[in-house]
Amino acid sequence: MTSMLDIIMAASGLSDYGICSFDAVADCLLPCLAKGRLPEEAKSIICVLFPYKVPMEKGNLSSYATVPDYHEIAGRMLTGVANALSKAFPPFEFVWFVDNSPIPEVYAASLCGLGCIGDNHLLINKRYGSYCFIGTIVTSLEMPLTGSGKISECQHCGRCVKSCPGGALCSDGSFCREKCLSAISQRKGALTPEEINLLRKGGLVWGCDTCQDVCPMNVDAEYTYIAPFLQYANPNASISGLATAKDRAYLYRGKAVVERNIRALEDE
């Protein structure tokens, strides 16, 4: 069973994945419409990492927004994996999720042995650091588990908490989304003067990398091997380029939001 999964993953161009029990996350599923797609007799969760760090100079976009929108790329790759698994194990269901998922992805990925959970609430993988998107495939097939089935934690050095521009990360482990610069940069409508100053402090028109940039576990993070990320990476967004921009994560809130942020930085 495991060897078949390895073959299918390799054929799909994926190399970093693990398996945890569905029961291990059944009590902490996220409320979303996609929850209705879960197999009725879910047994296992296959967590898949999509590393996104690329070898280029930083621009005005956060690292995750530098590459093409992963929802489409990861979705296409997971579709191939799920279809192949369905053919290999015909009595069982294989349902994939990306982002819009009832699965607490970071928690499940850590249970799979794919990394520890940082104080910034991100998964930190040994090879790729926290520069990873996570996708999942939930199946009614009971599969051999990877990892210890326990959550692994980071070094708790405190650098991400101290460096968070908006103070969204707290020493008690809590997270305030309203203060998160990444969330602020994605907010529709007019920003307050305080939010604009915070945006300028971060220096990015979309997202925030501060907690990742200061993390000692990210120092030697490897670059991605995923071809579309490497081929179509672009670290900058410009007002003139928005008219023709496509397949970018920063477009999902509308071009007006990105243009507002660009102008805020230009007017600094």
PDB file of C-alpha atoms in Angstrom:
ATOM      1  CA  MET A   1       0.000   0.000   0.000  1.00  0.00           C
ATOM      2  CA  THR A   2       2.740   2.443   1.002  1.00  0.00           C
ATOM      3  CA  SER A   3       4.876   1.528  -2.002  1.00  0.00           C
ATOM      4  CA  MET A   4       1.915   2.197  -4.314  1.00  0.00           C
ATOM      5  CA  LEU A   5       1.454   5.622  -2.720  1.00  0.00           C
ATOM      6  CA  ASP A   6       5.162   6.335  -3.215  1.00  0.00           C
ATOM      7  CA  ILE A   7       4.902   5.416  -6.900  1.00  0.00           C
ATOM      8  CA  ILE A   8       1.819   7.561  -7.450  1.00  0.00           C
ATOM      9  CA  MET A   9       3.314  10.539  -5.626  1.00  0.00           C
ATOM     10  CA  ALA A  10       6.564  10.296  -7.582  1.00  0.00           C
ATOM     11  CA  ALA A  11       4.644  10.130 -10.865  1.00  0.00           C
ATOM     12  CA  SER A  12       2.770  13.278  -9.826  1.00  0.00           C
ATOM     13  CA  GLY A  13       6.009  15.135  -9.059  1.00  0.00           C
ATOM     14  CA  LEU A  14       5.569  15.210  -5.283  1.00  0.00           C
ATOM     15  CA  SER A  15       8.079  14.034  -2.710  1.00  0.00           C
ATOM     16  CA  ASP A  16       7.050  15.289   0.730  1.00  0.00           C
ATOM     17  CA  TYR A  17       4.008  13.717   2.355  1.00  0.00           C
ATOM     18  CA  GLY A  18       2.868  11.774   5.373  1.00  0.00           C
ATOM     19  CA  ILE A  19      -0.164  10.021   6.823  1.00  0.00           C
ATOM     20  CA  CYS A  20      -2.096  10.493  10.054  1.00  0.00           C
ATOM     21  CA  SER A  21      -5.312   9.021  11.385  1.00  0.00           C
ATOM     22  CA  PHE A  22      -8.523  10.907  10.655  1.00  0.00           C
ATOM     23  CA  ASP A  23      -9.639  10.178  14.211  1.00  0.00           C
ATOM     24  CA  ALA A  24      -6.695  12.219  15.485  1.00  0.00           C
ATOM     25  CA  VAL A  25      -8.254  15.425  14.072  1.00  0.00           C
ATOM     26  CA  ALA A  26     -11.938  14.460  14.100  1.00  0.00           C
ATOM     27  CA  ASP A  27     -12.605  16.576  17.205  1.00  0.00           C
ATOM     28  CA  CYS A  28     -11.012  19.722  15.789  1.00  0.00           C
ATOM     29  CA  LEU A  29     -12.374  19.883  12.240  1.00  0.00           C
ATOM     30  CA  LEU A  30     -12.835  23.389  10.878  1.00  0.00           C
ATOM     31  CA  PRO A  31     -16.348  24.644  10.100  1.00  0.00           C
ATOM     32  CA  CYS A  32     -16.620  25.211   6.345  1.00  0.00           C
ATOM     33  CA  LEU A  33     -18.820  24.150   3.441  1.00  0.00           C
ATOM     34  CA  ALA A  34     -16.108  21.787   2.223  1.00  0.00           C
ATOM     35  CA  LYS A  35     -16.709  19.664   5.310  1.00  0.00           C
ATOM     36  CA  GLY A  36     -19.624  18.089   3.471  1.00  0.00           C
ATOM     37  CA  ARG A  37     -17.203  16.531   0.983  1.00  0.00           C
ATOM     38  CA  LEU A  38     -15.498  14.358   3.599  1.00  0.00           C
ATOM     39  CA  PRO A  39     -15.873  10.589   3.060  1.00  0.00           C
ATOM     40  CA  GLU A  40     -18.487   9.178   5.423  1.00  0.00           C
ATOM     41  CA  GLU A  41     -16.066   6.535   6.668  1.00  0.00           C
ATOM     42  CA  ALA A  42     -12.904   8.622   6.720  1.00  0.00           C
ATOM     43  CA  LYS A  43      -9.940   6.691   8.096  1.00  0.00           C
ATOM     44  CA  SER A  44      -6.722   8.402   7.007  1.00  0.00           C
ATOM     45  CA  ILE A  45      -5.369  11.787   5.969  1.00  0.00           C
ATOM     46  CA  ILE A  46      -2.516  12.141   3.498  1.00  0.00           C
ATOM     47  CA  CYS A  47      -0.786  15.481   4.045  1.00  0.00           C
ATOM     48  CA  VAL A  48       1.279  16.827   1.137  1.00  0.00           C
ATOM     49  CA  LEU A  49       3.759  19.700   1.223  1.00  0.00           C
ATOM     50  CA  PHE A  50       4.231  22.153  -1.639  1.00  0.00           C
ATOM     51  CA  PRO A  51       7.443  24.091  -0.895  1.00  0.00           C
ATOM     52  CA  TYR A  52       7.442  27.556  -2.460  1.00  0.00           C
ATOM     53  CA  LYS A  53      10.749  29.284  -1.697  1.00  0.00           C
ATOM     54  CA  VAL A  54      12.374  30.420  -4.950  1.00  0.00           C
ATOM     55  CA  PRO A  55      15.938  31.582  -5.721  1.00  0.00           C
ATOM     56  CA  MET A  56      15.388  35.275  -6.422  1.00  0.00           C
ATOM     57  CA  GLU A  57      15.689  38.666  -4.767  1.00  0.00           C
ATOM     58  CA  LYS A  58      12.844  39.778  -2.522  1.00  0.00           C
ATOM     59  CA  GLY A  59      10.472  42.293  -4.063  1.00  0.00           C
ATOM     60  CA  ASN A  60       7.322  43.962  -2.766  1.00  0.00           C
ATOM     61  CA  LEU A  61       5.392  40.709  -2.359  1.00  0.00           C
ATOM     62  CA  SER A  62       5.593  38.192   0.455  1.00  0.00           C
ATOM     63  CA  SER A  63       7.278  34.901  -0.378  1.00  0.00           C
ATOM     64  CA  TYR A  64       4.058  32.939  -0.791  1.00  0.00           C
ATOM     65  CA  ALA A  65       2.633  35.553  -3.163  1.00  0.00           C
ATOM     66  CA  THR A  66       5.765  35.503  -5.322  1.00  0.00           C
ATOM     67  CA  VAL A  67       4.767  32.202  -6.914  1.00  0.00           C
ATOM     68  CA  PRO A  68       1.585  31.502  -8.920  1.00  0.00           C
ATOM     69  CA  ASP A  69      -1.559  30.856  -6.907  1.00  0.00           C
ATOM     70  CA  TYR A  70      -0.962  27.479  -5.323  1.00  0.00           C
ATOM     71  CA  HIS A  71      -4.651  26.616  -5.134  1.00  0.00           C
ATOM     72  CA  GLU A  72      -4.724  25.834  -8.835  1.00  0.00           C
ATOM     73  CA  ILE A  73      -1.309  24.154  -9.018  1.00  0.00           C
ATOM     74  CA  ALA A  74      -1.691  22.068  -5.861  1.00  0.00           C
ATOM     75  CA  GLY A  75      -5.272  21.248  -6.781  1.00  0.00           C
ATOM     76  CA  ARG A  76      -4.240  19.957 -10.181  1.00  0.00           C
ATOM     77  CA  MET A  77      -1.480  17.805  -8.688  1.00  0.00           C
ATOM     78  CA  LEU A  78      -3.693  16.448  -5.904  1.00  0.00           C
ATOM     79  CA  THR A  79      -6.432  15.658  -8.412  1.00  0.00           C
ATOM     80  CA  GLY A  80      -3.993  13.406 -10.262  1.00  0.00           C
ATOM     81  CA  VAL A  81      -2.933  11.700  -7.043  1.00  0.00           C
ATOM     82  CA  ALA A  82      -6.517  11.163  -5.858  1.00  0.00           C
ATOM     83  CA  ASN A  83      -7.606   9.758  -9.236  1.00  0.00           C
ATOM     84  CA  ALA A  84      -4.654   7.378  -9.361  1.00  0.00           C
ATOM     85  CA  LEU A  85      -5.291   6.189  -5.803  1.00  0.00           C
ATOM     86  CA  SER A  86      -8.970   5.627  -6.603  1.00  0.00           C
ATOM     87  CA  LYS A  87      -7.961   3.378  -9.510  1.00  0.00           C
ATOM     88  CA  ALA A  88      -5.405   1.523  -7.389  1.00  0.00           C
ATOM     89  CA  PHE A  89      -7.843   1.006  -4.504  1.00  0.00           C
ATOM     90  CA  PRO A  90     -11.294   1.020  -6.175  1.00  0.00           C
ATOM     91  CA  PRO A  91     -13.537   0.377  -3.148  1.00  0.00           C
ATOM     92  CA  PHE A  92     -12.258   3.470  -1.310  1.00  0.00           C
ATOM     93  CA  GLU A  93     -12.801   7.220  -1.543  1.00  0.00           C
ATOM     94  CA  PHE A  94     -10.008   9.779  -1.915  1.00  0.00           C
ATOM     95  CA  VAL A  95     -11.054  13.427  -1.550  1.00  0.00           C
ATOM     96  CA  TRP A  96      -8.521  16.264  -1.771  1.00  0.00           C
ATOM     97  CA  PHE A  97      -8.579  19.673  -0.124  1.00  0.00           C
ATOM     98  CA  VAL A  98      -6.460  22.808  -0.505  1.00  0.00           C
ATOM     99  CA  ASP A  99      -6.852  25.743   1.908  1.00  0.00           C
ATOM    100  CA  ASN A 100     -10.683  25.641   1.918  1.00  0.00           C
ATOM    101  CA  SER A 101     -10.560  22.558   4.059  1.00  0.00           C
ATOM    102  CA  PRO A 102     -12.145  21.148   7.202  1.00  0.00           C
ATOM    103  CA  ILE A 103      -8.756  19.658   8.090  1.00  0.00           C
ATOM    104  CA  PRO A 104      -6.537  21.712  10.442  1.00  0.00           C
ATOM    105  CA  GLU A 105      -3.669  21.404   8.001  1.00  0.00           C
ATOM    106  CA  VAL A 106      -0.726  22.480  10.166  1.00  0.00           C
ATOM    107  CA  TYR A 107      -1.835  20.268  13.040  1.00  0.00           C
ATOM    108  CA  ALA A 108      -2.411  17.257  10.780  1.00  0.00           C
ATOM    109  CA  ALA A 109       0.904  17.734   8.966  1.00  0.00           C
ATOM    110  CA  SER A 110       2.775  17.758  12.268  1.00  0.00           C
ATOM    111  CA  LEU A 111       0.986  14.569  13.336  1.00  0.00           C
ATOM    112  CA  CYS A 112       2.229  13.042  10.075  1.00  0.00           C
ATOM    113  CA  GLY A 113       5.808  13.816  11.061  1.00  0.00           C
ATOM    114  CA  LEU A 114       6.238  16.521   8.414  1.00  0.00           C
ATOM    115  CA  GLY A 115       7.494  19.152  10.842  1.00  0.00           C
ATOM    116  CA  CYS A 116       7.030  21.048  14.055  1.00  0.00           C
ATOM    117  CA  ILE A 117       4.572  23.854  14.788  1.00  0.00           C
ATOM    118  CA  GLY A 118       6.178  27.250  15.313  1.00  0.00           C
ATOM    119  CA  ASP A 119       5.077  29.956  17.707  1.00  0.00           C
ATOM    120  CA  ASN A 120       3.911  31.738  14.547  1.00  0.00           C
ATOM    121  CA  HIS A 121       1.439  28.852  14.071  1.00  0.00           C
ATOM    122  CA  LEU A 122       3.141  27.710  10.867  1.00  0.00           C
ATOM    123  CA  LEU A 123       4.450  24.255  10.072  1.00  0.00           C
ATOM    124  CA  ILE A 124       8.260  24.209   9.991  1.00  0.00           C
ATOM    125  CA  ASN A 125       9.660  21.392   7.876  1.00  0.00           C
ATOM    126  CA  LYS A 126      13.282  20.241   8.264  1.00  0.00           C
ATOM    127  CA  ARG A 127      14.064  20.739   4.564  1.00  0.00           C
ATOM    128  CA  TYR A 128      11.874  23.643   3.506  1.00  0.00           C
ATOM    129  CA  GLY A 129      11.318  25.506   6.753  1.00  0.00           C
ATOM    130  CA  SER A 130       7.958  27.231   6.973  1.00  0.00           C
ATOM    131  CA  TYR A 131       7.926  28.015   3.247  1.00  0.00           C
ATOM    132  CA  CYS A 132       5.375  25.288   2.483  1.00  0.00           C
ATOM    133  CA  PHE A 133       1.789  25.175   1.366  1.00  0.00           C
ATOM    134  CA  ILE A 134      -0.174  22.175   2.650  1.00  0.00           C
ATOM    135  CA  GLY A 135      -2.712  20.055   0.809  1.00  0.00           C
ATOM    136  CA  THR A 136      -4.580  17.012   2.088  1.00  0.00           C
ATOM    137  CA  ILE A 137      -6.303  13.917   0.758  1.00  0.00           C
ATOM    138  CA  VAL A 138      -8.859  12.313   3.068  1.00  0.00           C
ATOM    139  CA  THR A 139      -9.602   8.667   2.394  1.00  0.00           C
ATOM    140  CA  SER A 140     -11.827   5.882   3.649  1.00  0.00           C
ATOM    141  CA  LEU A 141      -8.835   3.561   3.314  1.00  0.00           C
ATOM    142  CA  GLU A 142      -6.958   2.824   6.530  1.00  0.00           C
ATOM    143  CA  MET A 143      -3.309   3.446   5.703  1.00  0.00           C
ATOM    144  CA  PRO A 144      -0.032   2.919   7.623  1.00  0.00           C
ATOM    145  CA  LEU A 145       0.734   6.000   9.695  1.00  0.00           C
ATOM    146  CA  THR A 146       3.922   8.033   9.470  1.00  0.00           C
ATOM    147  CA  GLY A 147       5.465  10.061  12.260  1.00  0.00           C
ATOM    148  CA  SER A 148       4.851   9.557  15.962  1.00  0.00           C
ATOM    149  CA  GLY A 149       1.264  10.768  15.913  1.00  0.00           C
ATOM    150  CA  LYS A 150       2.277  13.523  18.339  1.00  0.00           C
ATOM    151  CA  ILE A 151       2.682  17.242  17.808  1.00  0.00           C
ATOM    152  CA  SER A 152       6.254  18.510  17.628  1.00  0.00           C
ATOM    153  CA  GLU A 153       6.988  22.073  18.722  1.00  0.00           C
ATOM    154  CA  CYS A 154       9.615  24.587  17.633  1.00  0.00           C
ATOM    155  CA  GLN A 155      12.544  25.954  19.669  1.00  0.00           C
ATOM    156  CA  HIS A 156      10.405  28.679  21.277  1.00  0.00           C
ATOM    157  CA  CYS A 157      13.198  31.225  20.791  1.00  0.00           C
ATOM    158  CA  GLY A 158      10.643  34.029  20.817  1.00  0.00           C
ATOM    159  CA  ARG A 159      12.025  35.850  17.776  1.00  0.00           C
ATOM    160  CA  CYS A 160       8.818  35.692  15.762  1.00  0.00           C
ATOM    161  CA  VAL A 161       6.753  36.990  18.695  1.00  0.00           C
ATOM    162  CA  LYS A 162       9.131  39.903  19.351  1.00  0.00           C
ATOM    163  CA  SER A 163       9.434  40.801  15.665  1.00  0.00           C
ATOM    164  CA  CYS A 164       5.775  40.668  14.625  1.00  0.00           C
ATOM    165  CA  PRO A 165       5.080  44.172  13.213  1.00  0.00           C
ATOM    166  CA  GLY A 166       1.530  44.395  14.523  1.00  0.00           C
ATOM    167  CA  GLY A 167       1.937  42.382  17.705  1.00  0.00           C
ATOM    168  CA  ALA A 168      -0.382  39.688  16.389  1.00  0.00           C
ATOM    169  CA  LEU A 169       1.703  36.909  17.956  1.00  0.00           C
ATOM    170  CA  CYS A 170       1.546  36.731  21.734  1.00  0.00           C
ATOM    171  CA  SER A 171       3.883  35.075  24.233  1.00  0.00           C
ATOM    172  CA  ASP A 172       1.002  32.976  25.538  1.00  0.00           C
ATOM    173  CA  GLY A 173       0.690  31.306  22.131  1.00  0.00           C
ATOM    174  CA  SER A 174      -2.433  33.163  21.027  1.00  0.00           C
ATOM    175  CA  PHE A 175      -2.865  34.898  17.691  1.00  0.00           C
ATOM    176  CA  CYS A 176      -4.791  38.093  16.941  1.00  0.00           C
ATOM    177  CA  ARG A 177      -5.713  38.139  13.267  1.00  0.00           C
ATOM    178  CA  GLU A 178      -6.884  41.762  13.426  1.00  0.00           C
ATOM    179  CA  LYS A 179      -3.292  42.823  14.164  1.00  0.00           C
ATOM    180  CA  CYS A 180      -1.659  40.571  11.569  1.00  0.00           C
ATOM    181  CA  LEU A 181      -0.014  42.594   8.808  1.00  0.00           C
ATOM    182  CA  SER A 182      -0.715  39.877   6.262  1.00  0.00           C
ATOM    183  CA  ALA A 183      -4.425  40.039   7.098  1.00  0.00           C
ATOM    184  CA  ILE A 184      -4.389  43.839   7.056  1.00  0.00           C
ATOM    185  CA  SER A 185      -2.818  43.898   3.589  1.00  0.00           C
ATOM    186  CA  GLN A 186      -5.692  41.731   2.335  1.00  0.00           C
ATOM    187  CA  ARG A 187      -8.453  43.777   3.935  1.00  0.00           C
ATOM    188  CA  LYS A 188     -10.937  45.452   1.568  1.00  0.00           C
ATOM    189  CA  GLY A 189     -11.875  49.096   1.798  1.00  0.00           C
ATOM    190  CA  ALA A 190      -9.967  52.009   3.271  1.00  0.00           C
ATOM    191  CA  LEU A 191      -7.242  51.360   5.822  1.00  0.00           C
ATOM    192  CA  THR A 192      -6.819  53.427   8.980  1.00  0.00           C
ATOM    193  CA  PRO A 193      -3.731  55.636   9.305  1.00  0.00           C
ATOM    194  CA  GLU A 194      -2.335  53.135  11.804  1.00  0.00           C
ATOM    195  CA  GLU A 195      -2.838  50.279   9.351  1.00  0.00           C
ATOM    196  CA  ILE A 196      -1.196  52.247   6.534  1.00  0.00           C
ATOM    197  CA  ASN A 197       1.808  52.974   8.763  1.00  0.00           C
ATOM    198  CA  LEU A 198       2.007  49.300   9.602  1.00  0.00           C
ATOM    199  CA  LEU A 199       1.867  48.392   5.911  1.00  0.00           C
ATOM    200  CA  ARG A 200       4.728  50.789   5.233  1.00  0.00           C
ATOM    201  CA  LYS A 201       6.681  49.345   8.142  1.00  0.00           C
ATOM    202  CA  GLY A 202       6.396  45.891   6.596  1.00  0.00           C
ATOM    203  CA  GLY A 203       7.354  47.199   3.160  1.00  0.00           C
ATOM    204  CA  LEU A 204       5.225  44.706   1.243  1.00  0.00           C
ATOM    205  CA  VAL A 205       2.055  45.305  -0.754  1.00  0.00           C
ATOM    206  CA  TRP A 206       0.735  41.830   0.027  1.00  0.00           C
ATOM    207  CA  GLY A 207       1.352  39.556   2.986  1.00  0.00           C
ATOM    208  CA  CYS A 208       4.144  39.591   5.543  1.00  0.00           C
ATOM    209  CA  ASP A 209       7.318  37.498   5.916  1.00  0.00           C
ATOM    210  CA  THR A 210       8.693  38.897   9.178  1.00  0.00           C
ATOM    211  CA  CYS A 211       8.024  35.891  11.399  1.00  0.00           C
ATOM    212  CA  GLN A 212       9.577  33.609   8.776  1.00  0.00           C
ATOM    213  CA  ASP A 213      12.556  35.857   8.051  1.00  0.00           C
ATOM    214  CA  VAL A 214      13.653  35.912  11.705  1.00  0.00           C
ATOM    215  CA  CYS A 215      13.068  32.209  12.387  1.00  0.00           C
ATOM    216  CA  PRO A 216      16.400  30.376  12.970  1.00  0.00           C
ATOM    217  CA  MET A 217      14.837  27.189  11.650  1.00  0.00           C
ATOM    218  CA  ASN A 218      14.445  28.849   8.243  1.00  0.00           C
ATOM    219  CA  VAL A 219      18.102  29.757   7.760  1.00  0.00           C
ATOM    220  CA  ASP A 220      18.945  26.803   5.515  1.00  0.00           C
ATOM    221  CA  ALA A 221      15.498  26.268   3.996  1.00  0.00           C
ATOM    222  CA  GLU A 222      15.774  24.653   0.567  1.00  0.00           C
ATOM    223  CA  TYR A 223      14.285  26.027  -2.621  1.00  0.00           C
ATOM    224  CA  THR A 224      11.215  24.475  -4.172  1.00  0.00           C
ATOM    225  CA  TYR A 225      11.369  21.762  -6.802  1.00  0.00           C
ATOM    226  CA  ILE A 226       7.864  22.445  -8.140  1.00  0.00           C
ATOM    227  CA  ALA A 227       8.306  23.560 -11.748  1.00  0.00           C
ATOM    228  CA  PRO A 228       5.433  26.101 -12.061  1.00  0.00           C
ATOM    229  CA  PHE A 229       6.617  27.899  -8.927  1.00  0.00           C
ATOM    230  CA  LEU A 230      10.134  28.178 -10.295  1.00  0.00           C
ATOM    231  CA  GLN A 231       9.123  29.043 -13.836  1.00  0.00           C
ATOM    232  CA  TYR A 232       6.493  31.688 -13.141  1.00  0.00           C
ATOM    233  CA  ALA A 233       7.725  33.325  -9.936  1.00  0.00           C
ATOM    234  CA  ASN A 234       7.511  37.128  -9.824  1.00  0.00           C
ATOM    235  CA  PRO A 235       8.490  38.951  -6.592  1.00  0.00           C
ATOM    236  CA  ASN A 236       6.893  42.269  -7.550  1.00  0.00           C
ATOM    237  CA  ALA A 237       3.454  43.680  -8.221  1.00  0.00           C
ATOM    238  CA  SER A 238       2.941  46.990 -10.021  1.00  0.00           C
ATOM    239  CA  ILE A 239      -0.113  49.063 -10.851  1.00  0.00           C
ATOM    240  CA  SER A 240       0.653  48.871 -14.564  1.00  0.00           C
ATOM    241  CA  GLY A 241       1.020  45.100 -14.344  1.00  0.00           C
ATOM    242  CA  LEU A 242      -2.293  44.505 -12.571  1.00  0.00           C
ATOM    243  CA  ALA A 243      -4.248  44.838 -15.819  1.00  0.00           C
ATOM    244  CA  THR A 244      -2.660  41.699 -17.222  1.00  0.00           C
ATOM    245  CA  ALA A 245      -1.845  39.855 -13.988  1.00  0.00           C
ATOM    246  CA  LYS A 246      -3.429  36.445 -13.553  1.00  0.00           C
ATOM    247  CA  ASP A 247      -3.027  33.258 -11.531  1.00  0.00           C
ATOM    248  CA  ARG A 248      -1.758  35.198  -8.500  1.00  0.00           C
ATOM    249  CA  ALA A 249      -2.883  34.754  -4.914  1.00  0.00           C
ATOM    250  CA  TYR A 250      -3.043  38.512  -4.344  1.00  0.00           C
ATOM    251  CA  LEU A 251      -5.804  38.886  -6.936  1.00  0.00           C
ATOM    252  CA  TYR A 252      -8.447  37.002  -4.995  1.00  0.00           C
ATOM    253  CA  ARG A 253      -9.355  40.113  -2.959  1.00  0.00           C
ATOM    254  CA  GLY A 254      -9.558  42.198  -6.107  1.00  0.00           C
ATOM    255  CA  LYS A 255      -7.052  44.381  -7.918  1.00  0.00           C
ATOM    256  CA  ALA A 256      -8.255  47.476  -6.062  1.00  0.00           C
ATOM    257  CA  VAL A 257      -6.849  46.172  -2.783  1.00  0.00           C
ATOM    258  CA  VAL A 258      -3.400  45.596  -4.288  1.00  0.00           C
ATOM    259  CA  GLU A 259      -3.432  48.980  -6.022  1.00  0.00           C
ATOM    260  CA  ARG A 260      -4.338  50.673  -2.718  1.00  0.00           C
ATOM    261  CA  ASN A 261      -1.387  49.019  -1.023  1.00  0.00           C
ATOM    262  CA  ILE A 262       1.046  49.876  -3.819  1.00  0.00           C
ATOM    263  CA  ARG A 263       0.012  53.532  -3.678  1.00  0.00           C
ATOM    264  CA  ALA A 264       0.358  53.564   0.113  1.00  0.00           C
ATOM    265  CA  LEU A 265       3.969  52.440  -0.182  1.00  0.00           C
ATOM    266  CA  GLU A 266       4.694  54.816  -3.068  1.00  0.00           C
ATOM    267  CA  ASP A 267       3.307  57.777  -1.092  1.00  0.00           C
ATOM    268  CA  GLU A 268       5.479  57.019   1.915  1.00  0.00           C
TER     269      GLU A 268
END
